[in-house]
GROMACS .gro file of C-alpha atoms in nm:
model
  215
    1MET     CA    1   0.000   0.000   0.000
    2ARG     CA    2   0.131   0.346  -0.090
    3THR     CA    3   0.174   0.617   0.170
    4VAL     CA    4  -0.155   0.797   0.227
    5GLU     CA    5  -0.175   1.146   0.078
    6VAL     CA    6  -0.210   1.394   0.361
    7THR     CA    7  -0.492   1.624   0.257
    8ASP     CA    8  -0.581   1.940   0.448
    9GLU     CA    9  -0.864   1.752   0.618
   10LEU     CA   10  -0.639   1.463   0.720
   11GLN     CA   11  -0.374   1.708   0.844
   12ALA     CA   12  -0.637   1.878   1.060
   13TYR     CA   13  -0.730   1.538   1.203
   14LEU     CA   14  -0.366   1.462   1.283
   15ASP     CA   15  -0.326   1.804   1.443
   16ARG     CA   16  -0.617   1.731   1.675
   17LEU     CA   17  -0.441   1.419   1.801
   18LEU     CA   18  -0.130   1.607   1.912
   19PRO     CA   19  -0.108   1.714   2.275
   20ARG     CA   20  -0.126   2.085   2.343
   21ARG     CA   21   0.217   2.240   2.307
   22GLU     CA   22   0.380   2.432   2.588
   23PRO     CA   23   0.356   2.811   2.540
   24VAL     CA   24   0.713   2.858   2.418
   25LEU     CA   25   0.670   2.602   2.140
   26ALA     CA   26   0.331   2.742   2.038
   27ARG     CA   27   0.482   3.090   2.014
   28MET     CA   28   0.780   2.964   1.815
   29GLU     CA   29   0.549   2.788   1.569
   30GLU     CA   30   0.355   3.108   1.511
   31GLU     CA   31   0.677   3.309   1.466
   32ALA     CA   32   0.825   3.051   1.229
   33HIS     CA   33   0.519   3.047   1.005
   34ARG     CA   34   0.495   3.426   1.008
   35GLU     CA   35   0.867   3.488   0.944
   36SER     CA   36   0.938   3.183   0.722
   37ILE     CA   37   1.182   3.037   0.973
   38PRO     CA   38   1.250   2.671   0.892
   39ILE     CA   39   1.129   2.442   1.171
   40VAL     CA   40   1.028   2.076   1.179
   41ASP     CA   41   0.672   2.151   1.300
   42ALA     CA   42   0.489   1.966   1.573
   43HIS     CA   43   0.441   1.617   1.426
   44GLU     CA   44   0.806   1.572   1.337
   45GLY     CA   45   0.911   1.736   1.662
   46ALA     CA   46   0.701   1.488   1.858
   47LEU     CA   47   0.852   1.201   1.658
   48LEU     CA   48   1.207   1.323   1.721
   49SER     CA   49   1.133   1.351   2.092
   50LEU     CA   50   0.984   1.001   2.100
   51LEU     CA   51   1.276   0.848   1.910
   52VAL     CA   52   1.528   1.007   2.145
   53LYS     CA   53   1.329   0.883   2.443
   54ILE     CA   54   1.302   0.527   2.305
   55ALA     CA   55   1.678   0.523   2.239
   56ARG     CA   56   1.738   0.655   2.593
   57ALA     CA   57   1.968   0.915   2.442
   58LYS     CA   58   2.108   1.170   2.684
   59ARG     CA   59   2.380   1.343   2.482
   60VAL     CA   60   2.228   1.494   2.168
   61LEU     CA   61   2.402   1.666   1.877
   62GLU     CA   62   2.214   1.892   1.635
   63LEU     CA   63   2.328   2.062   1.315
   64GLY     CA   64   2.108   2.361   1.235
   65THR     CA   65   1.960   2.524   1.545
   66ALA     CA   66   1.752   2.797   1.380
   67THR     CA   67   1.558   2.940   1.676
   68GLY     CA   68   1.572   2.624   1.888
   69TYR     CA   69   1.238   2.461   1.805
   70SER     CA   70   1.365   2.111   1.722
   71GLY     CA   71   1.625   2.140   1.998
   72ILE     CA   72   1.351   2.179   2.259
   73TRP     CA   73   1.176   1.867   2.130
   74LEU     CA   74   1.506   1.675   2.134
   75LEU     CA   75   1.585   1.784   2.489
   76ARG     CA   76   1.235   1.695   2.608
   77GLY     CA   77   1.296   1.344   2.477
   78ALA     CA   78   1.636   1.326   2.646
   79GLY     CA   79   1.482   1.376   2.989
   80ASP     CA   80   1.580   1.591   3.285
   81ASP     CA   81   1.949   1.501   3.262
   82GLY     CA   82   1.980   1.530   2.884
   83GLU     CA   83   2.216   1.773   2.713
   84LEU     CA   84   2.215   1.929   2.365
   85THR     CA   85   2.505   2.061   2.160
   86THR     CA   86   2.377   2.246   1.855
   87PHE     CA   87   2.542   2.441   1.570
   88GLU     CA   88   2.407   2.763   1.419
   89VAL     CA   89   2.609   3.009   1.206
   90ASP     CA   90   2.348   3.288   1.207
   91HIS     CA   91   2.417   3.506   1.513
   92ALA     CA   92   2.065   3.650   1.539
   93ARG     CA   93   1.905   3.306   1.527
   94ALA     CA   94   2.158   3.167   1.774
   95ASP     CA   95   2.068   3.444   2.021
   96ARG     CA   96   1.697   3.377   1.972
   97ALA     CA   97   1.757   3.007   2.028
   98ARG     CA   98   1.939   3.073   2.355
   99ALA     CA   99   1.650   3.290   2.472
  100ASN     CA  100   1.396   3.024   2.374
  101PHE     CA  101   1.592   2.748   2.548
  102SER     CA  102   1.603   2.962   2.862
  103GLU     CA  103   1.230   3.034   2.846
  104ALA     CA  104   1.166   2.660   2.816
  105GLY     CA  105   1.379   2.600   3.126
  106LEU     CA  106   1.654   2.436   2.921
  107GLY     CA  107   1.911   2.714   2.906
  108LYS     CA  108   2.172   2.532   3.115
  109ARG     CA  109   2.138   2.212   2.911
  110ALA     CA  110   2.166   2.356   2.560
  111ILE     CA  111   2.502   2.468   2.418
  112VAL     CA  112   2.459   2.677   2.104
  113LEU     CA  113   2.783   2.693   1.904
  114GLU     CA  114   2.807   2.971   1.647
  115GLN     CA  115   3.031   2.777   1.411
  116ASP     CA  116   3.028   2.622   1.067
  117ALA     CA  117   2.922   2.260   1.104
  118VAL     CA  118   3.223   2.112   0.922
  119GLY     CA  119   3.487   2.310   1.108
  120GLY     CA  120   3.302   2.281   1.435
  121LEU     CA  121   3.260   1.905   1.410
  122GLU     CA  122   3.627   1.855   1.327
  123LYS     CA  123   3.718   2.023   1.657
  124LEU     CA  124   3.443   1.858   1.861
  125GLY     CA  125   3.573   1.569   2.068
  126SER     CA  126   3.252   1.478   2.253
  127ARG     CA  127   3.055   1.155   2.215
  128PHE     CA  128   2.679   1.150   2.154
  129ASP     CA  129   2.379   0.917   2.177
  130ALA     CA  130   2.179   1.088   1.900
  131CYS     CA  131   2.240   1.332   1.618
  132PHE     CA  132   1.987   1.534   1.419
  133ILE     CA  133   2.102   1.695   1.093
  134ASP     CA  134   1.886   1.981   0.965
  135LEU     CA  135   2.138   2.127   0.721
  136LEU     CA  136   2.135   1.894   0.420
  137ASN     CA  137   1.998   2.174   0.202
  138SER     CA  138   2.281   2.408   0.300
  139PHE     CA  139   2.601   2.225   0.208
  140PRO     CA  140   2.790   2.335  -0.106
  141SER     CA  141   2.842   1.985  -0.249
  142GLU     CA  142   2.771   1.616  -0.209
  143ASP     CA  143   3.128   1.563  -0.089
  144VAL     CA  144   3.080   1.809   0.195
  145THR     CA  145   2.747   1.643   0.278
  146ARG     CA  146   2.913   1.302   0.307
  147ARG     CA  147   3.201   1.452   0.507
  148VAL     CA  148   2.959   1.599   0.760
  149ALA     CA  149   2.774   1.268   0.783
  150GLU     CA  150   3.102   1.084   0.850
  151LEU     CA  151   3.203   1.336   1.116
  152CYS     CA  152   2.869   1.287   1.289
  153LEU     CA  153   2.891   0.909   1.272
  154GLU     CA  154   3.243   0.913   1.416
  155ARG     CA  155   3.101   1.075   1.729
  156LEU     CA  156   2.817   0.825   1.780
  157ASP     CA  157   2.839   0.513   1.991
  158ALA     CA  158   2.676   0.177   1.913
  159GLY     CA  159   2.298   0.202   1.945
  160ALA     CA  160   2.298   0.576   1.880
  161LEU     CA  161   2.060   0.746   1.637
  162LEU     CA  162   2.157   0.944   1.327
  163MET     CA  163   1.861   1.141   1.193
  164ALA     CA  164   1.822   1.395   0.912
  165ASP     CA  165   1.538   1.622   0.804
  166ASN     CA  166   1.416   1.687   0.447
  167ALA     CA  167   1.506   1.335   0.337
  168LEU     CA  168   1.257   1.353   0.048
  169ARG     CA  169   1.328   1.712  -0.063
  170GLN     CA  170   0.970   1.757  -0.187
  171GLY     CA  171   1.017   1.456  -0.414
  172GLU     CA  172   1.321   1.602  -0.590
  173VAL     CA  173   1.540   1.312  -0.474
  174ILE     CA  174   1.393   1.102  -0.757
  175LYS     CA  175   1.559   1.321  -1.020
  176PRO     CA  176   1.785   1.561  -0.832
  177ASN     CA  177   1.849   1.860  -1.058
  178ASN     CA  178   1.972   2.114  -0.802
  179GLN     CA  179   2.245   2.112  -0.538
  180GLN     CA  180   2.009   2.077  -0.243
  181ALA     CA  181   1.839   1.772  -0.391
  182ARG     CA  182   2.174   1.619  -0.488
  183ASN     CA  183   2.293   1.664  -0.129
  184VAL     CA  184   1.988   1.487   0.008
  185ALA     CA  185   2.011   1.203  -0.245
  186ALA     CA  186   2.383   1.160  -0.168
  187TYR     CA  187   2.309   1.148   0.206
  188ASN     CA  188   2.028   0.896   0.164
  189ASP     CA  189   2.249   0.670  -0.047
  190TRP     CA  190   2.535   0.700   0.201
  191VAL     CA  191   2.312   0.604   0.493
  192ALA     CA  192   2.146   0.315   0.309
  193ARG     CA  193   2.481   0.162   0.209
  194HIS     CA  194   2.687   0.227   0.521
  195PRO     CA  195   2.782  -0.100   0.695
  196ARG     CA  196   2.757   0.057   1.041
  197LEU     CA  197   2.398   0.177   0.995
  198GLU     CA  198   2.050   0.027   0.973
  199SER     CA  199   1.803   0.282   0.845
  200VAL     CA  200   1.464   0.384   0.711
  201VAL     CA  201   1.317   0.703   0.562
  202ILE     CA  202   0.989   0.799   0.724
  203PRO     CA  203   0.757   0.998   0.492
  204ILE     CA  204   0.654   1.248   0.758
  205ARG     CA  205   0.639   1.610   0.640
  206ASP     CA  206   0.937   1.640   0.397
  207GLY     CA  207   1.082   1.306   0.506
  208LEU     CA  208   1.288   1.205   0.810
  209SER     CA  209   1.585   0.973   0.769
  210VAL     CA  210   1.635   0.761   1.081
  211ALA     CA  211   1.938   0.535   1.123
  212ARG     CA  212   2.074   0.335   1.415
  213VAL     CA  213   2.443   0.264   1.466
  214ARG     CA  214   2.490  -0.111   1.471
  215ASP     CA  215   2.619  -0.280   1.785
   0.00000   0.00000   0.00000
């Protein structure tokens, strides 16, 4: 059976099933939609949180903070003793993220690094239980995309999660004719063929790639 097409009516039904968001998340959703800030939205956020909780991940790495929306979901899944290290090159967004983390009561558990992901990862010596990549559209080439993926994987222990947003690129991965789509297609192929990973692409929103590091 093919994936069900999510019509406006079905989306409204799904929205009704979600629990009410805390005020900071509700405000961030409204701001993101008004200002065209890229966020994962509530359904994917809830899935990320649930996956992190199921994996019992406590140390979470994120590439692409934006204003902190997905980071809050990730930290909620990590529990009261979870920690997030997240990269964001845009200073204004990094400051907004820090303020949002603080408002959510997570300010002391979220480290926002204002660094390029490649350079930052190369200097990062920490180990993590989960990684969420929300920058596949931003890399300049497929080679850089694969390099970032390798750097993330090198910092994950057995049983850890490697996740990436926009894994379907609005369907452009079928015939990738722009750099963003080629990045996503290259990442998907890399994940699917990597001997250390077992993976699946979940067709939620624009697609979520979820992989587990083999024991």
